[in-house]
XYZ file of C-alpha atoms in Angstrom:
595
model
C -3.323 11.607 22.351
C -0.116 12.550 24.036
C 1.305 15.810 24.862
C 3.678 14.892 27.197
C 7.113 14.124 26.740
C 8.145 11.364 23.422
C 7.743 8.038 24.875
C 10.260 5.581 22.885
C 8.833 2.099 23.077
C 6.618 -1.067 22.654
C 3.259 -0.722 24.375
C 2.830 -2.089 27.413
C -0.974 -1.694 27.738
C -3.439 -4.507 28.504
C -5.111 -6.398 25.359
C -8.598 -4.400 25.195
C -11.582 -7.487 24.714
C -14.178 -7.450 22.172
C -16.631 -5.984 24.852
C -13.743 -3.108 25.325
C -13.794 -2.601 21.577
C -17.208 -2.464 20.741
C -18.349 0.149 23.638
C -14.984 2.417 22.381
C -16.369 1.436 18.648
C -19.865 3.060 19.501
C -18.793 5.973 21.919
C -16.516 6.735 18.426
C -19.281 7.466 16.620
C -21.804 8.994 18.738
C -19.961 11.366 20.739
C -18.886 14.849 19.708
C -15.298 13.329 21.448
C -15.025 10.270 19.378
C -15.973 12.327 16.167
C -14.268 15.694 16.214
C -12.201 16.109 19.880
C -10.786 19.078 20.668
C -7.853 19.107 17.693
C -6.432 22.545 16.207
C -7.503 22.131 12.835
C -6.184 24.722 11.640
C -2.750 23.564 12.188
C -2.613 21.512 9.082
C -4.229 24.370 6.465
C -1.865 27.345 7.837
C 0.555 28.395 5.260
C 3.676 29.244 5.823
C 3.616 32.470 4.168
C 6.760 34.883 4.840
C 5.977 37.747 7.736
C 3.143 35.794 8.677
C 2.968 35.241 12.663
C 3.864 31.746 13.548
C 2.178 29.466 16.080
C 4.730 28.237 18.668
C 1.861 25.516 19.769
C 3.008 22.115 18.446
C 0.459 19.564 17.506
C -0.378 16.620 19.787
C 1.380 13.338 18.611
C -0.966 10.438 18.500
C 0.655 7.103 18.991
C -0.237 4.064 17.274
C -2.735 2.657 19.951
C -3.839 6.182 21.147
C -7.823 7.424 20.894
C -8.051 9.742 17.915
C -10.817 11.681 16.535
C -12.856 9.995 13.435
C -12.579 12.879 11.510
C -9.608 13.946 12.226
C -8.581 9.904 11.242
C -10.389 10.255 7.631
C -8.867 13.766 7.056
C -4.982 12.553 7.246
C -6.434 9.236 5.510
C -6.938 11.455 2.697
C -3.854 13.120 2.889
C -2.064 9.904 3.330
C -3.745 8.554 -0.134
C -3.108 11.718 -2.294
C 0.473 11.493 -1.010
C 0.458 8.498 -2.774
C -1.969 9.222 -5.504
C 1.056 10.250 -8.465
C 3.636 7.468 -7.401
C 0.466 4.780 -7.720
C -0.944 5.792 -10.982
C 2.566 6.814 -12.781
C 3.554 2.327 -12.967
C 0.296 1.567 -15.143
C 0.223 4.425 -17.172
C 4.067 4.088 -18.191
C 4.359 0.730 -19.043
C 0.330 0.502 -20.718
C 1.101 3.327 -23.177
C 3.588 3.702 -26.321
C 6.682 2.750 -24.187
C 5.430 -0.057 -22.707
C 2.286 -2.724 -24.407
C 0.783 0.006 -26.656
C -2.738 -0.637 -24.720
C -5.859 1.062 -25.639
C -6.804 3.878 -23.779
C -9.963 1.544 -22.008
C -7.453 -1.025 -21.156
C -5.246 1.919 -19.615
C -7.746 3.101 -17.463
C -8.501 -0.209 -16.215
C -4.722 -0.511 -15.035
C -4.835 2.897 -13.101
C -7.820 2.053 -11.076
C -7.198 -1.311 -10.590
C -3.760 -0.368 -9.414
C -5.476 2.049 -6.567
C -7.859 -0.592 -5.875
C -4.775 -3.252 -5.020
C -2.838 -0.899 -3.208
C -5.534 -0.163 -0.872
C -6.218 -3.875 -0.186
C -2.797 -4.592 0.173
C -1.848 -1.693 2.219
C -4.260 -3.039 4.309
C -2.088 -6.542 4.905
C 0.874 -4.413 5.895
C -0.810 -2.226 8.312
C -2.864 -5.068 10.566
C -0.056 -7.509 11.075
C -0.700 -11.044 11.343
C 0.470 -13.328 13.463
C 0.957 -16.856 12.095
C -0.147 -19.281 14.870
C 2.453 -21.085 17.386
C 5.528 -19.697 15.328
C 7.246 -16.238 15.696
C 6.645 -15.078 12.610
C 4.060 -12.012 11.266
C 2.732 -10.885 8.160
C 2.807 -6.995 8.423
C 4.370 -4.108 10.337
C 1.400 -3.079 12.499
C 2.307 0.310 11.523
C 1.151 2.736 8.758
C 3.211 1.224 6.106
C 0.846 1.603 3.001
C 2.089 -0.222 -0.479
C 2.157 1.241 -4.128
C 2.916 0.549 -7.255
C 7.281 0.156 -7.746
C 8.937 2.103 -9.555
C 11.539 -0.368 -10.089
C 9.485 -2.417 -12.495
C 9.354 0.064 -15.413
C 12.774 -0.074 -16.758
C 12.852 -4.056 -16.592
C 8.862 -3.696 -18.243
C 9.567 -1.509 -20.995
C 13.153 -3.327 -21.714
C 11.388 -6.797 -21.499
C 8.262 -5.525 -24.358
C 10.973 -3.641 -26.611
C 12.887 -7.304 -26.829
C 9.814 -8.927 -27.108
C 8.403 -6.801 -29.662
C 11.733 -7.425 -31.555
C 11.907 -10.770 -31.332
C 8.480 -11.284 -32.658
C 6.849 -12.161 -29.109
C 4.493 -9.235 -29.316
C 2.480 -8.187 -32.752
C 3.352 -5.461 -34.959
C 1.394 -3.820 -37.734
C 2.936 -4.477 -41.748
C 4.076 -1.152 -41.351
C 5.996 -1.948 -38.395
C 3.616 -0.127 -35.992
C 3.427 -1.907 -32.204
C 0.005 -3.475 -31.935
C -1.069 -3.866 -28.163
C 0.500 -7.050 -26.589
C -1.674 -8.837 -23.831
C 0.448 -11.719 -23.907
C 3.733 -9.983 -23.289
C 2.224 -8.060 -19.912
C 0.683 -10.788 -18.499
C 4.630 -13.142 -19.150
C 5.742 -10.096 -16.927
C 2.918 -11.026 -14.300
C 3.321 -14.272 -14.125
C 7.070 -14.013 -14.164
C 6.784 -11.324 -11.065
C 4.715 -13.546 -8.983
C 7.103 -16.496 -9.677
C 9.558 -14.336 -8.813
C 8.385 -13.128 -5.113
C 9.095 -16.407 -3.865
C 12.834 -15.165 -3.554
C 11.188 -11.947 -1.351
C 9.236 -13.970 0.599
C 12.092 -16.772 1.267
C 14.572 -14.138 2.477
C 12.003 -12.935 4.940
C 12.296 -15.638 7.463
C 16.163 -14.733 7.446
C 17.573 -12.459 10.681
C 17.247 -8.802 9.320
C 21.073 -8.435 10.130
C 21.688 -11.125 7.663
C 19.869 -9.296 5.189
C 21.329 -6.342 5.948
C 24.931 -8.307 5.447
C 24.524 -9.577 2.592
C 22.759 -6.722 0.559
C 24.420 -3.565 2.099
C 24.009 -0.020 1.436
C 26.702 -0.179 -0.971
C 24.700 -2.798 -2.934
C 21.746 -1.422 -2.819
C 22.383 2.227 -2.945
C 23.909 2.683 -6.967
C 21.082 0.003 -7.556
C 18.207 2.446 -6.723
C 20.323 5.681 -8.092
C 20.132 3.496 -11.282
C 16.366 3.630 -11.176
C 15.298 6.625 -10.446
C 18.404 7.488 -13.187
C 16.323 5.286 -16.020
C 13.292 6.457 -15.006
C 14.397 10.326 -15.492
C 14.695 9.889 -19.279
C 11.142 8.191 -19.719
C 9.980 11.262 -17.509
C 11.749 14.093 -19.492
C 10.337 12.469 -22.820
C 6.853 12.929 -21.507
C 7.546 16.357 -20.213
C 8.811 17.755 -24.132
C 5.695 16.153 -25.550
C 5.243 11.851 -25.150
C 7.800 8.964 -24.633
C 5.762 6.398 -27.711
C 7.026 7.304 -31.152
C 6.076 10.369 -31.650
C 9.678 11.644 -29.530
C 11.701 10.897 -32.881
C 9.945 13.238 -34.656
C 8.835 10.833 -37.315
C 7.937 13.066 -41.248
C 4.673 11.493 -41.547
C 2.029 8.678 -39.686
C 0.042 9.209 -36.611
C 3.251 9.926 -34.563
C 4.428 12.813 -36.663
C 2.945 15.073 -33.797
C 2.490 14.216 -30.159
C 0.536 12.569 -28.728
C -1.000 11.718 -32.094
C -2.167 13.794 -34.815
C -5.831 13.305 -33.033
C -5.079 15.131 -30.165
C -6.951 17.816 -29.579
C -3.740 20.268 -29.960
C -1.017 18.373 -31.161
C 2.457 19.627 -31.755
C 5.686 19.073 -32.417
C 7.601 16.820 -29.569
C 9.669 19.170 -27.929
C 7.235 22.169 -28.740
C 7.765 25.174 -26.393
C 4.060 24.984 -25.301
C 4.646 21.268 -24.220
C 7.572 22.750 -21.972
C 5.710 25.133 -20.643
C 2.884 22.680 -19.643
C 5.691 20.869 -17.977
C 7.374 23.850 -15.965
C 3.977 25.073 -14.683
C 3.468 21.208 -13.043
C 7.402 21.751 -11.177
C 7.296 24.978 -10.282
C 4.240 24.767 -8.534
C 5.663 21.744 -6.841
C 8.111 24.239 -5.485
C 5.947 27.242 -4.757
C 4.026 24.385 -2.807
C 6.915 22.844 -0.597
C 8.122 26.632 0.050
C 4.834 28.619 0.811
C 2.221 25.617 1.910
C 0.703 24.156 4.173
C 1.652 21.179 6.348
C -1.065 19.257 4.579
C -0.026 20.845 1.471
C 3.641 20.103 1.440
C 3.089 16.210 1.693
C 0.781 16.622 -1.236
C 2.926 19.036 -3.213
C 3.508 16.924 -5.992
C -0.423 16.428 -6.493
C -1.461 19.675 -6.056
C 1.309 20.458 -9.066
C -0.334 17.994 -11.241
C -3.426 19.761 -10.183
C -2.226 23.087 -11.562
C -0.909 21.920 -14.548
C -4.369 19.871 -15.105
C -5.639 23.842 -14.642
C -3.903 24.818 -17.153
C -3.894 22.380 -19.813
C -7.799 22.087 -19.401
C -7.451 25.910 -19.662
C -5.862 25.833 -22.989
C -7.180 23.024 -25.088
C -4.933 19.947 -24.145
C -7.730 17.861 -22.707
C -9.301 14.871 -24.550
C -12.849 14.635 -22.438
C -13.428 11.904 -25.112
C -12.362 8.783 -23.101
C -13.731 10.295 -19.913
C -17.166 10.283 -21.175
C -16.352 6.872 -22.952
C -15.674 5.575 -19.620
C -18.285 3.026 -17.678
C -18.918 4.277 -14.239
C -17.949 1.591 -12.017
C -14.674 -0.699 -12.437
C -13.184 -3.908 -10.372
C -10.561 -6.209 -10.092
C -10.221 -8.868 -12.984
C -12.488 -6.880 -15.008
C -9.573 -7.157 -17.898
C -7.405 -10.195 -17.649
C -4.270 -11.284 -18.982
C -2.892 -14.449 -20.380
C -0.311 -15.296 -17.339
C 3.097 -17.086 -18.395
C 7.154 -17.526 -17.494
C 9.173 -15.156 -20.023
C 13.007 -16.442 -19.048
C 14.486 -13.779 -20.022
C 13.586 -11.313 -17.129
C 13.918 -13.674 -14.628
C 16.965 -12.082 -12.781
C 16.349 -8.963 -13.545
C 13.196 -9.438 -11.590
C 15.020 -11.093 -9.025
C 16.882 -7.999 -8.911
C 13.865 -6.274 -8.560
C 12.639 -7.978 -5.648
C 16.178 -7.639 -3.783
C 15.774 -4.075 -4.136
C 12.453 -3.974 -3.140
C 13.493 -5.988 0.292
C 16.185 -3.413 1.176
C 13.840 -0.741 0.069
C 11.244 -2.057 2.469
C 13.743 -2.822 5.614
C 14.890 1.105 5.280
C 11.040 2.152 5.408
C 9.808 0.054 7.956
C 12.885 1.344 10.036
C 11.515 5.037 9.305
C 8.775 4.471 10.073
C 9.442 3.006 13.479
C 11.750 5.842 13.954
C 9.237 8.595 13.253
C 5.890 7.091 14.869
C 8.055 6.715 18.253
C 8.932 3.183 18.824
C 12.039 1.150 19.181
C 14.328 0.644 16.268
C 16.374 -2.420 17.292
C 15.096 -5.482 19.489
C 13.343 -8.348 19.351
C 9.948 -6.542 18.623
C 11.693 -4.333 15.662
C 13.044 -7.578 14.410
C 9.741 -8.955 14.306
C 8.355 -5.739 12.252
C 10.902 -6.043 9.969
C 10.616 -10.170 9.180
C 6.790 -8.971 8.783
C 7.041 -6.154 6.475
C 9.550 -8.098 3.915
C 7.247 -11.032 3.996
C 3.975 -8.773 3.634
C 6.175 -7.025 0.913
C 7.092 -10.649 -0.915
C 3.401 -11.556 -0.360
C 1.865 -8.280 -2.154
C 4.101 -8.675 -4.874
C 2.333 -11.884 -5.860
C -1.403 -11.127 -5.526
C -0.703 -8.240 -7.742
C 0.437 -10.219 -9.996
C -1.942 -11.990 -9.768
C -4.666 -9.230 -9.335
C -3.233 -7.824 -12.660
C -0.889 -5.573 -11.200
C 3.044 -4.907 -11.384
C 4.607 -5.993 -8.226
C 4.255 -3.655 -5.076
C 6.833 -1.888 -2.928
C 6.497 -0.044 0.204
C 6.412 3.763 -0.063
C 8.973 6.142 2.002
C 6.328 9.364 1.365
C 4.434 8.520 4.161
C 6.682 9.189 6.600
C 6.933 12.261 5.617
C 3.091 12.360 6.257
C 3.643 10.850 9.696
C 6.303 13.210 10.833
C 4.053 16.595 9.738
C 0.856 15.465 10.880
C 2.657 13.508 14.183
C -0.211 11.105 13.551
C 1.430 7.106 13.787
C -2.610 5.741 14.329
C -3.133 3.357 12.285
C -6.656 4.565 12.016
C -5.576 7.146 9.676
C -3.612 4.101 7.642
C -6.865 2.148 7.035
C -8.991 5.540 6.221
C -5.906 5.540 3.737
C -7.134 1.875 2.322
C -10.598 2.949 2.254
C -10.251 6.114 -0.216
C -7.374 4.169 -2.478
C -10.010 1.257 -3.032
C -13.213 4.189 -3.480
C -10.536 6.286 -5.726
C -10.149 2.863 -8.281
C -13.732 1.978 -8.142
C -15.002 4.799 -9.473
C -13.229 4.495 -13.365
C -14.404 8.029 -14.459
C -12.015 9.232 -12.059
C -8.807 7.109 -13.801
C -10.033 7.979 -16.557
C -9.502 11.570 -15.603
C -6.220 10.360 -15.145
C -5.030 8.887 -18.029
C -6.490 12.091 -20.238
C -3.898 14.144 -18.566
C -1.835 15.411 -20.915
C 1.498 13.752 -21.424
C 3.467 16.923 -20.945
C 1.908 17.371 -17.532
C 2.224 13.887 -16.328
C 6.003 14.617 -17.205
C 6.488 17.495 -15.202
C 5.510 15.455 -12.235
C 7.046 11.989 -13.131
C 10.417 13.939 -13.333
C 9.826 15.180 -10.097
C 9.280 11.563 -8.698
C 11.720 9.999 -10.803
C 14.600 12.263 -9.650
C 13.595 11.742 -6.197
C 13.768 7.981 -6.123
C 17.655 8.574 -7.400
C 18.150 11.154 -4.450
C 16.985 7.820 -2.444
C 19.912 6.293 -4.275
C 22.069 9.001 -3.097
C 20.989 9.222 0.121
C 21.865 5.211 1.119
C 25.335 5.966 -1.093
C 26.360 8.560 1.552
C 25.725 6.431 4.313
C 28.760 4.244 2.930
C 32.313 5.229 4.396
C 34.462 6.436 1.396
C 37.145 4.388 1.413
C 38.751 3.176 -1.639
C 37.680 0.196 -1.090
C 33.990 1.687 -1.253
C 35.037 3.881 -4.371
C 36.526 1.067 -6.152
C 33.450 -1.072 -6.258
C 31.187 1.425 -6.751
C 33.303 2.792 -10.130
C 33.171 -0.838 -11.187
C 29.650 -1.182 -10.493
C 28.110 2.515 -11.736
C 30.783 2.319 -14.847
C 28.605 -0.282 -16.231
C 25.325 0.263 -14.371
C 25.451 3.968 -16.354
C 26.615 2.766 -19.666
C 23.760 0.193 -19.975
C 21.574 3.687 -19.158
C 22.456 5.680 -21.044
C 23.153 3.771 -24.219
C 20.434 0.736 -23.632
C 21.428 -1.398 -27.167
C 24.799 -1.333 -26.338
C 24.629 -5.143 -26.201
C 21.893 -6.096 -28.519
C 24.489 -6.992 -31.627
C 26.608 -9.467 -29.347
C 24.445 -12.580 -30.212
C 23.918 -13.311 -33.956
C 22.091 -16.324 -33.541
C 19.247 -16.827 -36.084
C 18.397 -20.307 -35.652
C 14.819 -21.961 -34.547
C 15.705 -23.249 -31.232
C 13.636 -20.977 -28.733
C 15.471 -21.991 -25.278
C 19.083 -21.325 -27.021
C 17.303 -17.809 -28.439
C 15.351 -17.246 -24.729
C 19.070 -17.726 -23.247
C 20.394 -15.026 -25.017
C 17.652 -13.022 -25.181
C 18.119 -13.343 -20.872
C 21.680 -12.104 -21.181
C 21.151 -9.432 -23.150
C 18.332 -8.079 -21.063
C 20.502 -8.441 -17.865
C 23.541 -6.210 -19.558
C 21.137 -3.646 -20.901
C 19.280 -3.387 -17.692
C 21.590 -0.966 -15.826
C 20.392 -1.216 -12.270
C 20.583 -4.674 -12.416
C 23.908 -5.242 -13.686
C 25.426 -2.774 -11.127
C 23.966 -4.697 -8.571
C 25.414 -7.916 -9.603
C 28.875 -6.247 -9.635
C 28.421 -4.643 -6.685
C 27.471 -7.486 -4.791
C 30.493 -10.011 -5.967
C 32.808 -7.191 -5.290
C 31.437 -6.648 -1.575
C 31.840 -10.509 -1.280
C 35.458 -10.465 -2.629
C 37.315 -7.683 -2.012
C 38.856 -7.722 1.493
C 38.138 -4.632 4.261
C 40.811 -2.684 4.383
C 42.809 -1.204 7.348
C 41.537 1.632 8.465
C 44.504 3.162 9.644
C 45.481 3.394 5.958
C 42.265 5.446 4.507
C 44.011 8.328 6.002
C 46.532 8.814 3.235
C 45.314 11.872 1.388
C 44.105 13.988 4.550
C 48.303 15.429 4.800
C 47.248 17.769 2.030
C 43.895 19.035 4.199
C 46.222 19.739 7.236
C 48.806 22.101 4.658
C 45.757 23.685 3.271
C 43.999 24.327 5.924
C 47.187 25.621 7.835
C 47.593 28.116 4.991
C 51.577 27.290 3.971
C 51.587 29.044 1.018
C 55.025 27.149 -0.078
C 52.832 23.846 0.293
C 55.385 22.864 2.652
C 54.951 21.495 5.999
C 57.264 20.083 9.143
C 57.170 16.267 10.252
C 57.303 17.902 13.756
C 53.657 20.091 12.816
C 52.618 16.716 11.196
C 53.476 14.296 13.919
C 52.198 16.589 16.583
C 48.680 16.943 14.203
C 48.657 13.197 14.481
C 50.112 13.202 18.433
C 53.311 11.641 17.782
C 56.829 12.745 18.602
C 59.239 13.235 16.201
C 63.623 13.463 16.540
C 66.166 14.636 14.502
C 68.883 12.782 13.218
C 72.649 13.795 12.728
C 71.648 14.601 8.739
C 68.842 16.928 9.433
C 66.224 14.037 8.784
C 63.544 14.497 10.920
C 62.054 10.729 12.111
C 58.601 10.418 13.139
C-alpha cells in the first residue's frame, strides 16, 4: 500500500521464492493484517449526497505487486465482476432470443452462465501473463485486464441468422415461424475461432505497426458503427421485445410482447413497457449523480436492479423458468454442431481487427491508470501479450460455446475509483464470474428479466460503446483530409444501418450451385454490415490518399479572426491579417496591400 507520492514505473523489486510466497500466503490468512488491515471502508459506501461534508482523506493506492488486505481484495473483486455483470450477459441473451437463433428459454440460460463461466477463466489468462520460454513473447498483460463477452459480434450474429434463415440454412415453421437453429450458431463458432487466427497473427507485429496500419481514423467510425447498430436492437427491447412481436403482427403468439403467454403482455410500444424502461435509465443517472464510489462503477447494475424491483413489483416476472431451472450448470453442458459459414468470414475478420485496436487502447488505460509506464520495451511487451491473450480467448470461446471475447474498458473506471491496480482483486474478479455461471438459477434470473428492462440498460451500454466511437474520432486532427474519408466511410457505414436490406435485391441468382450462392450471400452480408464496410473504406482511403500540408488546413480560420475581432462590416485589413499571422505587409502604388 502506498501513500506516498505516484511512482510511474516497472517494478524493480526482487523475485519473492516459493518459501517467500507461502509464509506471505499463510500470514494472509491468519492475521487480522493480512485479512482486514487498517483500510477506510467507508470510503467506498459514502454517497455523494449534496450538503453532505466531504472527506478530504484520499484512499491509499495499491500497486500491482503491493500487500493488500483479503477482504478488502474480494470486496473490489465483486465490484469488479458486477461492473461487468450487464455487458457479459447482454451477447447471449441478444443473439439466443427472437433476433438472433430463436433458442429455448433452457438453452438461453445455458448461454448466460456459460458466458460468465468463460469470462472468468479467460480473464484469468489475461491477468497472470505468461511468458513463452526462450522467446520475448507473453500471453497476458499482468494487469487487471478482465475479458467479456463483445459487443461487436451481435450485429454480424443476428445479420448472419436473418440470411441464413432466408436462405433456408436455418428451419422455419409452415407458417413461416423461425424454429431454433443449432446449426447456424455453432457455423458462427466455428467461423469465429477460424477467424482469431488473424488476431493472434497480428500480435507478434510491433504495436506501432498496428497502430499504423489500423489508426484511430479506422477504427474510430468502425466502433461508432457498433454501438450505432446495437442502439436499435436496444430501443426495440426497451418499447416491449426486438423478436416479432415489434411489428405489431394482428394475430399469432407475437401479436403481444413478449408473447401472448407472458404473464402481462401488451402491446409493443405500450406506455407501461416505457415506463419499465425509463425507471432502469433514470436510476442509472440518479446512481452516477448521488452514489457511491462503489456504486457509480456499478450504476448500470444497480439500474437493472431497480427496474427488476419494479417489474417483479407489478406482474412482469415469469418465475416459471426459474423454478424450471436445474441447480448447477457447466461448460459443454449444451453443444453445438461447429462449421465454416463463408459468408461472415470478413465481417468477422472485421470483428477481430476491431477487437485488436479495442484491446491496444485498454491495455494502454489500464497501464495509465494502475501507475506504470505507457511506452517502452516493457509496455510493448504488455501490449504484444494482451492482443495475443485477446486472439487466444476468442478461440476457446468458440470453442467453449461462446461468442468471441473482447477486453472491457469499465474496469478502469473501477481501477481509477477504488485506486486498487492488485491483481488480487482481478482474480477475486475470476472467482465470482465462474461461481455467478455455475449456479444456473441465478441466469436464469437473468434471462426472466423482462425485455423492457433489459432494454433500458442495453441502451445505456449500447450508446456508450458509440461514445467509445466518438471518443477515438476526436482524437483524429480535422483536416479535410480526415473529413473526407470519414464522409466516404460513415456515408455508407450509416446507410447499411439504418436501412440493413438495402442490398439484398442486387443478386438474383436462383440456381443450385451453393459456393456461387455462399459468394453472394458473403457480399451481401459485407454491404449490409455497416461497421464493417466503413472500415474497409476507411482503411483503403488512409492507405491512398496522400497527407496533406499542414500549412494549408488553415484556410477557413480568416473568418474566426473577423468574428472574433467583432468587424461588423465582415471586413478586415491584410495589415491586421498579416500581423495575426506575424508577417509584414506593403502597399503598392494602387492601394493593393501585399502580404
Amino acid at each position: 500500500m502506498s501513500e506516498g507520492p505516484d511512482r510511474i514505473g516497472p517494478d524493480h523489486s526482487r523475485k519473492r521464492t516459493y518459501k517467500d510466497k507461502a509464509r506471505r500466503f499463510g500470514k494472509a490468512f491468519t492475521t487480522r493484517e493480512g485479512l482486514i488491515g487498517d483500510y477506510d471502508y467507508s470510503f467506498l459506501f459514502k454517497p455523494n449526497i449534496p450538503f453532505m461534508k466531504k472527506s478530504r482523506k484520499v484512499a491509499p493506492f495499491f500497486g500491482l505487486h503491493d500487500k493488500m488486505p483479503i477482504f478488502l481484495g474480494m470486496l473490489l473483486g465483486f465490484q469488479h465482476a458486477l461492473s461487468m455483470l450487464a455487458g457479459i450477459i447482454t451477447p447471449p441473451i441478444i443473439i439466443s432470443t427472437g433476433s438472433g437463433a430463436n433458442f429455448d428459454a433452457d438453452t438461453e440460460q445455458y448461454l448466460v452462465s456459460t458466458s460468465l463461466i468463460v469470462c472468468g477463466f479467460l480473464s484469468a489468462i489475461q491477468i497472470t501473463r505468461f511468458h513463452f520460454y526462450k522467446t520475448r513473447y507473453y500471453l497476458g498483460t499482468g494487469l487487471i485486464s478482465v475479458v467479456g463477452t463483445s459487443f461487436a459480434i451481435i450485429p454480424v450474429a443476428t445479420g448472419a441468422l436473418a440470411q441464413m434463415y432466408s436462405n433456408g440454412y436455418c428451419p422455419t415453421g409452415s407458417d413461416g415461424t423461425k424454429l431454433p437453429c443449432p446449426k447456424g450458431y455453432g457455423a458462427i463458432l466455428g467461423t469465429a475461432s477460424l477467424c482469431a487466427l488473424l488476431e493472434i497473427g497480428l500480435s507478434f507485429l510491433p504495436a506501432r505497426v498496428l497502430k499504423k496500419a489500423f489508426p484511430p481514423i479506422v477504427t474510430g467510425p468502425t466502433v461508432t458503427l457498433i454501438g450505432v447498430h446495437l442502439i436499435q436492437t436496444g430501443f426495440q427491447n426497451w418499447a416491449g421485445g426486438s423478436n416479432s412481436c415489434a411489428l405489431r403482427p394482428t394475430s399469432g403468439i407475437f401479436e403481444l410482447c413478449p408473447t401472448i403467454f407472458a404473464p402481462k403482455a401488451l402491446p409493443w410500444g405500450s406506455a407501461q413497457f416505457i415506463g419499465l424502461g425509463f425507471s432502469v435509465f433514470i436510476s442509472i443517472i440518479l446512481v452516477e449523480r448521488f452514489g457511491s464510489p462503489i456504486m457509480k462503477s456499478t450504476s448500470v447494475v444497480l439500474g437493472l436492479l431497480v427496474g427488476c424491483i419494479i417489474a417483479g413489483a407489478t406482474g412482469y416476472f415469469d418465475k416459471s423458468t426459474i423454478d424450471a431451472a436445474p441447480a448447477v450448470s457447466f461448460i459443454w453442458v449444451k453443444t453445438f454442431p461447429l462449421s465454416i459459414y463463408g459468408p461472415i468470414i470478413l465481417p468477422l475478420m472485421a470483428v477481430y481487427i476491431t477487437l485488436m485496436m479495442e484491446a491496444i487502447g485498454d491495455i494502454t488505460a489500464t497501464c495509465d491508470v494502475s501507475r506504470l509506464d505507457v511506452e517502452g520495451d516493457l509496455f510493448d511487451s504488455r501490449i504484444q501479450g494482451g492482443v495475443l491473450a485477446d486472439g487466444f480467448n476468442g478461440m476457446l470461446a468458440g470453442l467453449a460455446t461462446i461468442t468471441p471475447m473482447s477486453t472491457f474498458a469499465q474496469n478502469n473506471g473501477v481501477i481509477a475509483l477504488t485506486r486498487c491496480a492488485n491483481r488480487k482483486a482481478g482474480y477475486f474478479c475470476c472467482f465470482f464470474l465462474v461461481i455467478m455461471g455455475l449456479f444456473s438459477k441465478f441466469a436464469a434470473a437473468l434471462v426472466a428479466i423482462p425485455s423492457s428492462v433489459l432494454g433500458g440498460m442495453t441502451t445505456f451500454l449500447f450508446t456508450a460503446v458509440a461514445v467509445s466511437g466518438f471518443r477515438i474520432i476526436s482524437t483524429v486532427p480535422f483536416t479535410r483530409r480526415n473529413r473526407f474519408i470519414l464522409t466516404a466511410a460513415m456515408a455508407i457505414g450509416f446507410g447499411a444501418t439504418l436501412v440493413p436490406t438495402w442490398f439484398s435485391y442486387v443478386f438474383t441468382y436462383k440456381g443450385n450451385n451453393k459456393a456461387k450462392a455462399g459468394f453472394f450471400d458473403a457480399i451481401v452480408l459485407v454491404l449490409e454490415t455497416g461497421f464493417a464496410v466503413a472500415g474497409f473504406i476507411a482503411m483503403a482511403l488512409n492507405l491512398t490518399l496522400s497527407e496533406e500540408n499542414e500549412a494549408e488546413e488553415t484556410e477557413s480560420l480568416n473568418g474566426d479572426v473577423v468574428d472574433e475581432r467583432g468587424n461588423s462590416s465582415g471586413e478586415i485589413s491584410a495589415a491586421e491579417l498579416a500581423n495575426e499571422k506575424g508577417t509584414t505587409t506593403e502597399t503598392t502604388t494602387d492601394g493593393i496591400s501585399k502580404v
